[in-house]
């Protein structure tokens, strides 16, 4: 397993520290906007289903034989239609992102930060967790993926932040017929998505979207979904078995405490025995189910058929290294360790502690953040060093804390962009080599 970490961060001997090097064209301008974009409603052919608004961006030029490789993002908060399409399952516009899915990194946080880092409500700031959660870096890697010949498909949840990742929800819910329809439209099955390949699909999700990626791996391995997954990308998330109550909770989470509620744990750390699966000790009353991700588990298919692990898709995972306010801090670590123990490639990128407070915009002394238009809003210190990360962010929004505090549940940071692009490029080439050899 390859792990990219900064100096001062360590996970022990299990993980290998590897220096990052560029293997892709990284001179793409920060103001790059794709010219080949579309949005349309995808409607499963079932009486109960509603259509979802899907956004598409294609690289320039002609698609390779078999169609464009595609990076599918399952977003927990949907984008609005800028053509005013009326998809029947779309949420109200007040709950959609206020910027385009193809906005530049500058546009996503335009007006959100004052000169000193003070939070200011700007045009793109209606959902504060995007600019403070690392949306700048999400928009940056979109630019680089397109420049590397990878199409982008943005797919919303039917219900924001909720997916059908258990039975019988999968069999009776809306996600399964939607995925069947979406995949059927690819590889020549429709005018809208026919230029996309379903043989080289990268699945990406942040938070709950990451758990859905794990569930889709399960269903693909069981033959329910017609696609070949070239790689899985998890951002501040891991296995679909995370956060389940008994009897769905398994392994170290099997006896988790169902009476906690989210309010018991303000955040998850390496030492919080009640609020994470990281440490060897377990709280006497049990780790809270809402904060527990299983050890030694990715998907049930590989428990039933462990000999199939060599066919598990390679994975890219990222998370903050010292705390998380909305996930088990070891969600990504647990998944990566399980893959590594079973001989599957896993790239794990953890942001170092000294970069965490300003990870969402980057810091001037960080080479990985070069080019970020917002590095100037990160100052060197926090006035109240006893302030907790979530308290700092709360006071930041209230205007009491002038200096920037990024959201403790990351969707992107500077040091993960280059490794992610190299992961996708490398495994896209592997798919091409495999197809040529057949």
Tab-separated table of C-alpha atoms in Angstrom:
chain	number	residue	atom	x	y	z
A	1	UNK	CA	0.000	0.000	0.000
A	2	UNK	CA	1.323	3.445	-0.901
A	3	UNK	CA	0.809	6.143	1.701
A	4	UNK	CA	1.568	9.785	1.078
A	5	UNK	CA	2.048	11.672	4.335
A	6	UNK	CA	3.819	14.806	5.500
A	7	UNK	CA	6.717	14.821	7.945
A	8	UNK	CA	5.552	14.514	11.510
A	9	UNK	CA	2.657	12.201	10.651
A	10	UNK	CA	3.017	8.494	11.255
A	11	UNK	CA	0.838	5.445	11.213
A	12	UNK	CA	3.506	3.033	12.387
A	13	UNK	CA	5.319	0.302	10.525
A	14	UNK	CA	2.257	-1.030	8.723
A	15	UNK	CA	2.182	1.790	6.177
A	16	UNK	CA	4.925	2.727	3.727
A	17	UNK	CA	5.958	6.362	3.314
A	18	UNK	CA	6.575	7.228	-0.348
A	19	UNK	CA	7.562	10.605	-1.779
A	20	UNK	CA	5.255	12.118	-4.365
A	21	UNK	CA	6.397	12.811	-7.925
A	22	UNK	CA	4.477	14.209	-10.861
A	23	UNK	CA	3.535	11.832	-13.668
A	24	UNK	CA	0.912	13.920	-15.456
A	25	UNK	CA	0.578	17.306	-17.159
A	26	UNK	CA	0.064	19.629	-14.185
A	27	UNK	CA	0.372	22.927	-16.047
A	28	UNK	CA	-3.389	23.194	-16.601
A	29	UNK	CA	-4.472	26.779	-15.846
A	30	UNK	CA	-6.461	27.283	-12.660
A	31	UNK	CA	-9.078	29.196	-14.661
A	32	UNK	CA	-9.670	26.266	-17.045
A	33	UNK	CA	-13.382	25.632	-17.720
A	34	UNK	CA	-14.470	22.602	-19.787
A	35	UNK	CA	-16.132	23.422	-23.090
A	36	UNK	CA	-18.010	20.120	-23.572
A	37	UNK	CA	-20.581	19.909	-20.785
A	38	UNK	CA	-24.174	18.767	-20.528
A	39	UNK	CA	-26.872	18.103	-17.969
A	40	UNK	CA	-29.919	15.903	-18.271
A	41	UNK	CA	-32.486	13.943	-16.310
A	42	UNK	CA	-31.940	10.208	-15.876
A	43	UNK	CA	-35.236	8.429	-15.293
A	44	UNK	CA	-35.377	4.712	-14.427
A	45	UNK	CA	-38.174	2.798	-16.089
A	46	UNK	CA	-40.042	1.965	-12.887
A	47	UNK	CA	-43.322	3.401	-11.615
A	48	UNK	CA	-41.896	4.520	-8.257
A	49	UNK	CA	-38.765	6.182	-9.499
A	50	UNK	CA	-38.056	9.821	-10.071
A	51	UNK	CA	-35.501	11.267	-12.449
A	52	UNK	CA	-32.215	12.683	-11.205
A	53	UNK	CA	-30.225	15.581	-12.575
A	54	UNK	CA	-26.871	14.318	-13.861
A	55	UNK	CA	-24.001	16.561	-15.004
A	56	UNK	CA	-21.440	15.496	-17.628
A	57	UNK	CA	-18.136	16.937	-18.849
A	58	UNK	CA	-16.126	15.379	-21.677
A	59	UNK	CA	-12.448	15.832	-22.560
A	60	UNK	CA	-11.617	17.522	-25.816
A	61	UNK	CA	-11.092	15.375	-28.902
A	62	UNK	CA	-12.522	12.039	-29.959
A	63	UNK	CA	-13.167	9.241	-27.459
A	64	UNK	CA	-10.861	6.227	-27.501
A	65	UNK	CA	-12.207	2.876	-28.769
A	66	UNK	CA	-14.839	1.666	-26.325
A	67	UNK	CA	-15.609	5.168	-25.023
A	68	UNK	CA	-14.184	7.664	-22.571
A	69	UNK	CA	-13.014	6.383	-19.195
A	70	UNK	CA	-15.282	8.055	-16.654
A	71	UNK	CA	-14.877	9.344	-13.110
A	72	UNK	CA	-18.305	9.127	-11.450
A	73	UNK	CA	-18.804	11.339	-8.403
A	74	UNK	CA	-21.673	10.532	-6.037
A	75	UNK	CA	-22.376	13.874	-4.443
A	76	UNK	CA	-24.341	14.023	-1.195
A	77	UNK	CA	-25.521	17.572	-1.949
A	78	UNK	CA	-26.803	18.085	-5.506
A	79	UNK	CA	-25.934	20.745	-8.026
A	80	UNK	CA	-28.703	22.853	-9.487
A	81	UNK	CA	-29.712	22.790	-13.134
A	82	UNK	CA	-28.358	25.807	-14.910
A	83	UNK	CA	-30.594	25.042	-17.884
A	84	UNK	CA	-33.587	25.005	-15.548
A	85	UNK	CA	-34.310	21.339	-16.197
A	86	UNK	CA	-37.150	20.030	-14.079
A	87	UNK	CA	-36.123	16.543	-12.972
A	88	UNK	CA	-38.953	15.110	-10.898
A	89	UNK	CA	-36.686	13.828	-8.129
A	90	UNK	CA	-34.598	16.992	-7.768
A	91	UNK	CA	-34.631	18.739	-4.364
A	92	UNK	CA	-35.621	22.357	-3.997
A	93	UNK	CA	-33.098	24.827	-5.390
A	94	UNK	CA	-32.527	26.180	-1.871
A	95	UNK	CA	-30.754	22.919	-0.987
A	96	UNK	CA	-28.507	22.753	-4.035
A	97	UNK	CA	-24.970	24.002	-4.439
A	98	UNK	CA	-24.890	27.614	-5.574
A	99	UNK	CA	-22.021	27.140	-8.008
A	100	UNK	CA	-21.624	25.176	-11.226
A	101	UNK	CA	-20.153	21.657	-11.094
A	102	UNK	CA	-17.500	23.017	-13.499
A	103	UNK	CA	-16.716	26.188	-11.559
A	104	UNK	CA	-13.054	27.089	-11.247
A	105	UNK	CA	-11.364	26.679	-7.853
A	106	UNK	CA	-11.503	30.452	-7.433
A	107	UNK	CA	-15.219	30.618	-8.202
A	108	UNK	CA	-16.195	28.013	-5.611
A	109	UNK	CA	-15.046	30.218	-2.736
A	110	UNK	CA	-15.352	33.658	-4.286
A	111	UNK	CA	-16.202	36.130	-1.541
A	112	UNK	CA	-16.269	33.496	1.216
A	113	UNK	CA	-13.148	34.714	3.016
A	114	UNK	CA	-12.087	38.185	4.041
A	115	UNK	CA	-8.502	39.375	3.764
A	116	UNK	CA	-7.572	37.884	7.151
A	117	UNK	CA	-9.508	34.667	6.597
A	118	UNK	CA	-12.688	35.929	8.287
A	119	UNK	CA	-15.768	34.121	6.956
A	120	UNK	CA	-17.950	36.272	4.706
A	121	UNK	CA	-21.127	35.195	2.969
A	122	UNK	CA	-20.324	35.359	-0.742
A	123	UNK	CA	-22.090	34.256	-3.884
A	124	UNK	CA	-20.797	30.682	-3.682
A	125	UNK	CA	-21.058	30.270	0.090
A	126	UNK	CA	-24.635	29.090	0.617
A	127	UNK	CA	-23.365	25.623	1.594
A	128	UNK	CA	-20.456	26.481	3.831
A	129	UNK	CA	-18.982	22.991	3.962
A	130	UNK	CA	-17.886	23.186	0.326
A	131	UNK	CA	-15.459	26.145	0.520
A	132	UNK	CA	-14.390	25.240	4.077
A	133	UNK	CA	-14.321	21.485	3.334
A	134	UNK	CA	-11.848	21.558	0.466
A	135	UNK	CA	-14.083	22.137	-2.527
A	136	UNK	CA	-11.275	24.235	-4.007
A	137	UNK	CA	-9.206	21.051	-4.413
A	138	UNK	CA	-12.177	19.080	-5.695
A	139	UNK	CA	-12.616	21.561	-8.526
A	140	UNK	CA	-8.860	21.479	-9.188
A	141	UNK	CA	-8.675	17.721	-9.638
A	142	UNK	CA	-11.704	17.869	-11.950
A	143	UNK	CA	-9.711	20.178	-14.213
A	144	UNK	CA	-6.738	17.810	-14.217
A	145	UNK	CA	-8.804	14.675	-14.817
A	146	UNK	CA	-10.391	16.222	-17.914
A	147	UNK	CA	-6.965	17.284	-19.137
A	148	UNK	CA	-5.847	13.666	-18.786
A	149	UNK	CA	-8.651	12.350	-20.994
A	150	UNK	CA	-11.078	11.240	-18.268
A	151	UNK	CA	-14.765	12.184	-18.496
A	152	UNK	CA	-16.610	13.406	-15.394
A	153	UNK	CA	-20.116	12.400	-14.355
A	154	UNK	CA	-21.755	14.023	-11.312
A	155	UNK	CA	-24.557	11.915	-9.814
A	156	UNK	CA	-26.666	13.087	-6.846
A	157	UNK	CA	-28.264	10.999	-4.138
A	158	UNK	CA	-32.029	10.586	-4.465
A	159	UNK	CA	-32.289	11.908	-0.916
A	160	UNK	CA	-29.366	14.172	0.048
A	161	UNK	CA	-26.765	12.318	2.130
A	162	UNK	CA	-28.651	9.018	2.018
A	163	UNK	CA	-28.190	5.855	-0.054
A	164	UNK	CA	-29.714	2.367	-0.271
A	165	UNK	CA	-26.728	0.504	1.148
A	166	UNK	CA	-28.454	-2.299	3.025
A	167	UNK	CA	-30.914	-5.004	2.199
A	168	UNK	CA	-33.839	-4.819	1.684
A	169	UNK	CA	-33.358	-1.125	0.832
A	170	UNK	CA	-31.227	-1.961	-2.212
A	171	UNK	CA	-33.813	-4.378	-3.603
A	172	UNK	CA	-36.817	-2.150	-2.965
A	173	UNK	CA	-35.382	1.370	-3.126
A	174	UNK	CA	-34.600	3.826	-5.906
A	175	UNK	CA	-30.810	3.550	-6.169
A	176	UNK	CA	-30.763	0.109	-7.798
A	177	UNK	CA	-33.067	0.895	-10.770
A	178	UNK	CA	-31.314	4.219	-11.210
A	179	UNK	CA	-27.872	2.578	-11.412
A	180	UNK	CA	-29.184	-0.032	-13.864
A	181	UNK	CA	-30.522	2.750	-16.088
A	182	UNK	CA	-27.403	4.890	-15.802
A	183	UNK	CA	-25.055	2.041	-16.701
A	184	UNK	CA	-27.361	0.945	-19.514
A	185	UNK	CA	-27.069	4.412	-21.042
A	186	UNK	CA	-23.281	4.104	-21.231
A	187	UNK	CA	-21.190	2.336	-23.865
A	188	UNK	CA	-23.500	3.245	-26.742
A	189	UNK	CA	-26.777	2.753	-24.899
A	190	UNK	CA	-27.934	6.374	-25.295
A	191	UNK	CA	-27.142	9.614	-27.073
A	192	UNK	CA	-26.396	11.345	-23.751
A	193	UNK	CA	-23.951	8.849	-22.211
A	194	UNK	CA	-23.108	6.568	-25.115
A	195	UNK	CA	-19.588	8.024	-25.432
A	196	UNK	CA	-18.686	6.769	-21.945
A	197	UNK	CA	-17.129	3.381	-21.277
A	198	UNK	CA	-18.615	1.085	-18.652
A	199	UNK	CA	-15.394	-0.972	-18.717
A	200	UNK	CA	-13.133	1.663	-17.130
A	201	UNK	CA	-15.243	3.293	-14.438
A	202	UNK	CA	-13.803	5.154	-11.461
A	203	UNK	CA	-16.255	5.585	-8.575
A	204	UNK	CA	-15.756	8.436	-6.113
A	205	UNK	CA	-17.655	9.560	-3.044
A	206	UNK	CA	-17.156	11.881	-0.090
A	207	UNK	CA	-18.566	10.895	3.306
A	208	UNK	CA	-21.794	8.939	2.720
A	209	UNK	CA	-20.981	8.918	-0.991
A	210	UNK	CA	-17.858	6.915	-0.186
A	211	UNK	CA	-19.875	4.270	1.633
A	212	UNK	CA	-22.096	4.042	-1.436
A	213	UNK	CA	-18.991	3.373	-3.544
A	214	UNK	CA	-18.242	0.397	-1.283
A	215	UNK	CA	-21.823	-0.840	-1.704
A	216	UNK	CA	-21.536	-0.575	-5.493
A	217	UNK	CA	-18.376	-2.684	-5.371
A	218	UNK	CA	-20.387	-5.317	-3.459
A	219	UNK	CA	-23.195	-5.296	-6.013
A	220	UNK	CA	-20.829	-5.296	-8.998
A	221	UNK	CA	-18.953	-8.306	-7.631
A	222	UNK	CA	-22.277	-10.129	-7.162
A	223	UNK	CA	-23.171	-9.485	-10.805
A	224	UNK	CA	-26.029	-7.034	-10.227
A	225	UNK	CA	-24.343	-4.065	-11.948
A	226	UNK	CA	-22.901	-4.124	-15.454
A	227	UNK	CA	-19.630	-2.268	-15.122
A	228	UNK	CA	-15.929	-2.868	-14.633
A	229	UNK	CA	-14.548	-0.709	-11.825
A	230	UNK	CA	-11.073	0.583	-12.648
A	231	UNK	CA	-10.664	2.253	-9.256
A	232	UNK	CA	-12.566	3.323	-6.150
A	233	UNK	CA	-11.994	6.714	-4.501
A	234	UNK	CA	-13.021	7.331	-0.879
A	235	UNK	CA	-12.900	10.762	0.739
A	236	UNK	CA	-13.420	10.788	4.505
A	237	UNK	CA	-15.254	7.475	4.277
A	238	UNK	CA	-14.810	3.743	3.923
A	239	UNK	CA	-16.825	0.545	3.989
A	240	UNK	CA	-20.608	0.565	3.725
A	241	UNK	CA	-20.572	-1.373	7.021
A	242	UNK	CA	-19.525	1.774	8.897
A	243	UNK	CA	-22.018	3.255	11.381
A	244	UNK	CA	-24.411	0.329	11.296
A	245	UNK	CA	-26.293	-0.788	14.423
A	246	UNK	CA	-26.403	-4.443	15.497
A	247	UNK	CA	-27.029	-6.918	13.941
A	248	UNK	CA	-25.595	-5.220	10.820
A	249	UNK	CA	-22.561	-3.998	12.774
A	250	UNK	CA	-19.686	-6.435	12.483
A	251	UNK	CA	-16.250	-7.311	13.894
A	252	UNK	CA	-15.023	-4.629	16.323
A	253	UNK	CA	-18.311	-2.732	15.887
A	254	UNK	CA	-20.552	-5.737	16.629
A	255	UNK	CA	-21.184	-4.654	20.217
A	256	UNK	CA	-21.362	-0.941	19.541
A	257	UNK	CA	-23.474	1.340	21.695
A	258	UNK	CA	-26.781	2.224	20.028
A	259	UNK	CA	-27.770	4.822	22.638
A	260	UNK	CA	-25.074	7.434	21.961
A	261	UNK	CA	-26.539	9.656	19.285
A	262	UNK	CA	-24.346	12.096	17.375
A	263	UNK	CA	-24.252	14.607	20.242
A	264	UNK	CA	-22.119	12.357	22.456
A	265	UNK	CA	-19.098	12.728	20.168
A	266	UNK	CA	-18.136	16.245	19.059
A	267	UNK	CA	-15.339	14.716	16.997
A	268	UNK	CA	-13.384	11.519	16.390
A	269	UNK	CA	-9.690	11.259	17.287
A	270	UNK	CA	-7.064	8.538	17.584
A	271	UNK	CA	-7.533	8.429	21.363
A	272	UNK	CA	-11.340	8.685	21.581
A	273	UNK	CA	-12.262	5.123	22.527
A	274	UNK	CA	-15.953	5.962	22.406
A	275	UNK	CA	-15.906	7.961	19.188
A	276	UNK	CA	-13.603	6.041	16.844
A	277	UNK	CA	-12.331	2.583	15.955
A	278	UNK	CA	-8.696	3.754	15.962
A	279	UNK	CA	-7.357	2.654	19.318
A	280	UNK	CA	-6.873	-0.826	20.764
A	281	UNK	CA	-9.132	-0.043	23.739
A	282	UNK	CA	-12.914	0.130	23.654
A	283	UNK	CA	-15.010	2.316	25.925
A	284	UNK	CA	-16.681	0.283	28.735
A	285	UNK	CA	-20.101	1.118	27.336
A	286	UNK	CA	-18.972	0.327	23.792
A	287	UNK	CA	-17.883	2.495	20.892
A	288	UNK	CA	-20.797	4.529	19.556
A	289	UNK	CA	-22.357	2.841	16.509
A	290	UNK	CA	-22.533	6.214	14.756
A	291	UNK	CA	-18.722	6.481	14.949
A	292	UNK	CA	-17.537	2.933	14.295
A	293	UNK	CA	-16.036	1.483	11.110
A	294	UNK	CA	-15.136	-2.215	11.086
A	295	UNK	CA	-11.648	-3.654	11.060
A	296	UNK	CA	-10.784	-6.443	8.600
A	297	UNK	CA	-13.796	-5.796	6.368
A	298	UNK	CA	-14.422	-4.063	3.057
A	299	UNK	CA	-17.486	-5.790	1.562
A	300	UNK	CA	-19.391	-8.961	2.471
A	301	UNK	CA	-18.640	-10.540	-0.900
A	302	UNK	CA	-14.981	-10.843	0.071
A	303	UNK	CA	-15.910	-12.435	3.392
A	304	UNK	CA	-17.945	-15.024	1.508
A	305	UNK	CA	-15.269	-15.437	-1.186
A	306	UNK	CA	-11.897	-14.308	0.210
A	307	UNK	CA	-10.134	-15.892	-2.765
A	308	UNK	CA	-11.742	-13.149	-4.883
A	309	UNK	CA	-9.774	-10.311	-3.248
A	310	UNK	CA	-7.326	-10.118	-6.195
A	311	UNK	CA	-10.313	-8.878	-8.234
A	312	UNK	CA	-11.143	-6.101	-5.762
A	313	UNK	CA	-10.724	-2.692	-7.446
A	314	UNK	CA	-7.653	-0.724	-6.382
A	315	UNK	CA	-8.582	2.078	-4.014
A	316	UNK	CA	-7.555	5.656	-3.306
A	317	UNK	CA	-8.471	6.961	0.149
A	318	UNK	CA	-7.937	10.292	1.910
A	319	UNK	CA	-8.830	11.807	5.268
A	320	UNK	CA	-7.502	14.203	7.879
A	321	UNK	CA	-4.917	12.615	10.161
A	322	UNK	CA	-5.808	13.793	13.688
A	323	UNK	CA	-9.567	14.419	13.869
A	324	UNK	CA	-12.857	14.227	11.992
A	325	UNK	CA	-16.108	15.899	13.066
A	326	UNK	CA	-18.445	13.751	10.963
A	327	UNK	CA	-16.755	10.347	10.522
A	328	UNK	CA	-14.739	7.715	12.329
A	329	UNK	CA	-11.185	9.040	12.023
A	330	UNK	CA	-10.092	5.553	10.952
A	331	UNK	CA	-12.768	5.027	8.288
A	332	UNK	CA	-10.218	5.329	5.466
A	333	UNK	CA	-7.388	3.678	7.421
A	334	UNK	CA	-9.425	0.559	8.256
A	335	UNK	CA	-10.485	0.034	4.646
A	336	UNK	CA	-6.950	0.597	3.324
A	337	UNK	CA	-5.378	-1.761	5.866
A	338	UNK	CA	-7.856	-4.510	4.989
A	339	UNK	CA	-7.081	-4.203	1.299
A	340	UNK	CA	-3.343	-4.214	1.958
A	341	UNK	CA	-3.625	-7.295	4.155
A	342	UNK	CA	-5.308	-9.056	1.229
A	343	UNK	CA	-2.830	-7.982	-1.429
A	344	UNK	CA	-4.948	-5.226	-3.022
A	345	UNK	CA	-3.441	-1.865	-3.913
A	346	UNK	CA	-4.581	0.982	-1.664
A	347	UNK	CA	-3.250	4.539	-1.841
A	348	UNK	CA	-3.912	6.303	1.477
A	349	UNK	CA	-3.291	10.057	1.740
A	350	UNK	CA	-3.549	11.687	5.159
A	351	UNK	CA	-3.180	15.416	5.653
A	352	UNK	CA	-0.596	16.195	8.338
A	353	UNK	CA	-1.594	17.919	11.561
A	354	UNK	CA	0.293	21.127	10.797
A	355	UNK	CA	-1.718	21.533	7.567
A	356	UNK	CA	-5.166	20.607	8.850
A	357	UNK	CA	-6.466	24.007	9.994
A	358	UNK	CA	-5.936	25.594	6.557
A	359	UNK	CA	-6.147	22.493	4.353
A	360	UNK	CA	-9.229	23.788	2.513
A	361	UNK	CA	-7.294	26.661	0.889
A	362	UNK	CA	-3.657	25.643	1.302
A	363	UNK	CA	-0.694	27.410	2.895
A	364	UNK	CA	1.922	29.631	1.292
A	365	UNK	CA	4.810	27.414	2.438
A	366	UNK	CA	3.196	24.271	1.002
A	367	UNK	CA	4.479	23.387	-2.475
A	368	UNK	CA	1.432	21.174	-3.083
A	369	UNK	CA	-0.800	24.253	-2.718
A	370	UNK	CA	1.073	26.299	-5.327
A	371	UNK	CA	-1.418	28.176	-7.458
A	372	UNK	CA	-4.259	28.231	-4.958
A	373	UNK	CA	-5.890	31.660	-5.097
A	374	UNK	CA	-6.703	31.525	-1.389
A	375	UNK	CA	-3.427	30.670	0.366
A	376	UNK	CA	-3.234	34.242	1.639
A	377	UNK	CA	-6.234	33.769	3.922
A	378	UNK	CA	-4.361	31.225	6.052
A	379	UNK	CA	-2.451	32.928	8.858
A	380	UNK	CA	0.232	31.337	10.983
A	381	UNK	CA	-1.498	30.823	14.322
A	382	UNK	CA	-4.842	30.539	16.082
A	383	UNK	CA	-5.457	33.204	18.758
A	384	UNK	CA	-7.091	30.763	21.165
A	385	UNK	CA	-4.970	27.603	21.059
A	386	UNK	CA	-7.256	25.874	23.553
A	387	UNK	CA	-10.153	26.122	21.112
A	388	UNK	CA	-11.370	22.823	19.681
A	389	UNK	CA	-11.440	22.445	15.872
A	390	UNK	CA	-15.225	22.420	15.691
A	391	UNK	CA	-15.423	25.333	18.134
A	392	UNK	CA	-12.958	27.281	16.025
A	393	UNK	CA	-15.056	26.712	12.908
A	394	UNK	CA	-18.255	27.684	14.729
A	395	UNK	CA	-16.767	30.946	15.949
A	396	UNK	CA	-15.333	31.526	12.482
A	397	UNK	CA	-18.829	31.432	10.967
A	398	UNK	CA	-20.140	33.692	13.740
A	399	UNK	CA	-17.445	36.278	13.049
A	400	UNK	CA	-15.820	35.845	16.481
A	401	UNK	CA	-12.797	34.046	15.073
A	402	UNK	CA	-11.077	36.036	12.336
A	403	UNK	CA	-8.542	33.434	11.329
A	404	UNK	CA	-9.552	30.576	9.068
A	405	UNK	CA	-10.601	27.174	10.431
A	406	UNK	CA	-11.436	24.553	7.801
A	407	UNK	CA	-14.204	21.992	8.226
A	408	UNK	CA	-13.024	18.876	10.058
A	409	UNK	CA	-14.493	16.530	7.437
A	410	UNK	CA	-12.435	16.900	4.297
A	411	UNK	CA	-13.495	16.549	0.675
A	412	UNK	CA	-10.053	17.537	-0.589
A	413	UNK	CA	-6.679	19.059	0.277
A	414	UNK	CA	-3.607	20.069	-1.698
A	415	UNK	CA	-1.434	17.033	-1.014
A	416	UNK	CA	-4.007	14.553	-2.319
A	417	UNK	CA	-4.484	16.085	-5.781
A	418	UNK	CA	-1.304	14.860	-7.466
A	419	UNK	CA	-1.521	11.294	-6.033
A	420	UNK	CA	-5.174	11.076	-7.097
A	421	UNK	CA	-4.443	12.109	-10.676
A	422	UNK	CA	-1.566	9.648	-10.907
A	423	UNK	CA	-3.776	6.889	-9.443
A	424	UNK	CA	-6.482	7.460	-12.066
A	425	UNK	CA	-4.039	7.848	-14.978
A	426	UNK	CA	-2.110	4.740	-13.954
A	427	UNK	CA	-5.169	2.542	-13.632
A	428	UNK	CA	-6.768	3.911	-16.767
A	429	UNK	CA	-3.622	2.817	-18.611
A	430	UNK	CA	-3.895	-0.594	-16.919
A	431	UNK	CA	-7.438	-0.957	-18.271
A	432	UNK	CA	-6.222	-0.076	-21.767
A	433	UNK	CA	-3.398	-2.599	-21.585
A	434	UNK	CA	-5.779	-5.281	-20.402
A	435	UNK	CA	-8.258	-4.608	-23.199
A	436	UNK	CA	-5.524	-4.651	-25.845
A	437	UNK	CA	-4.241	-8.019	-24.621
A	438	UNK	CA	-7.635	-9.705	-25.089
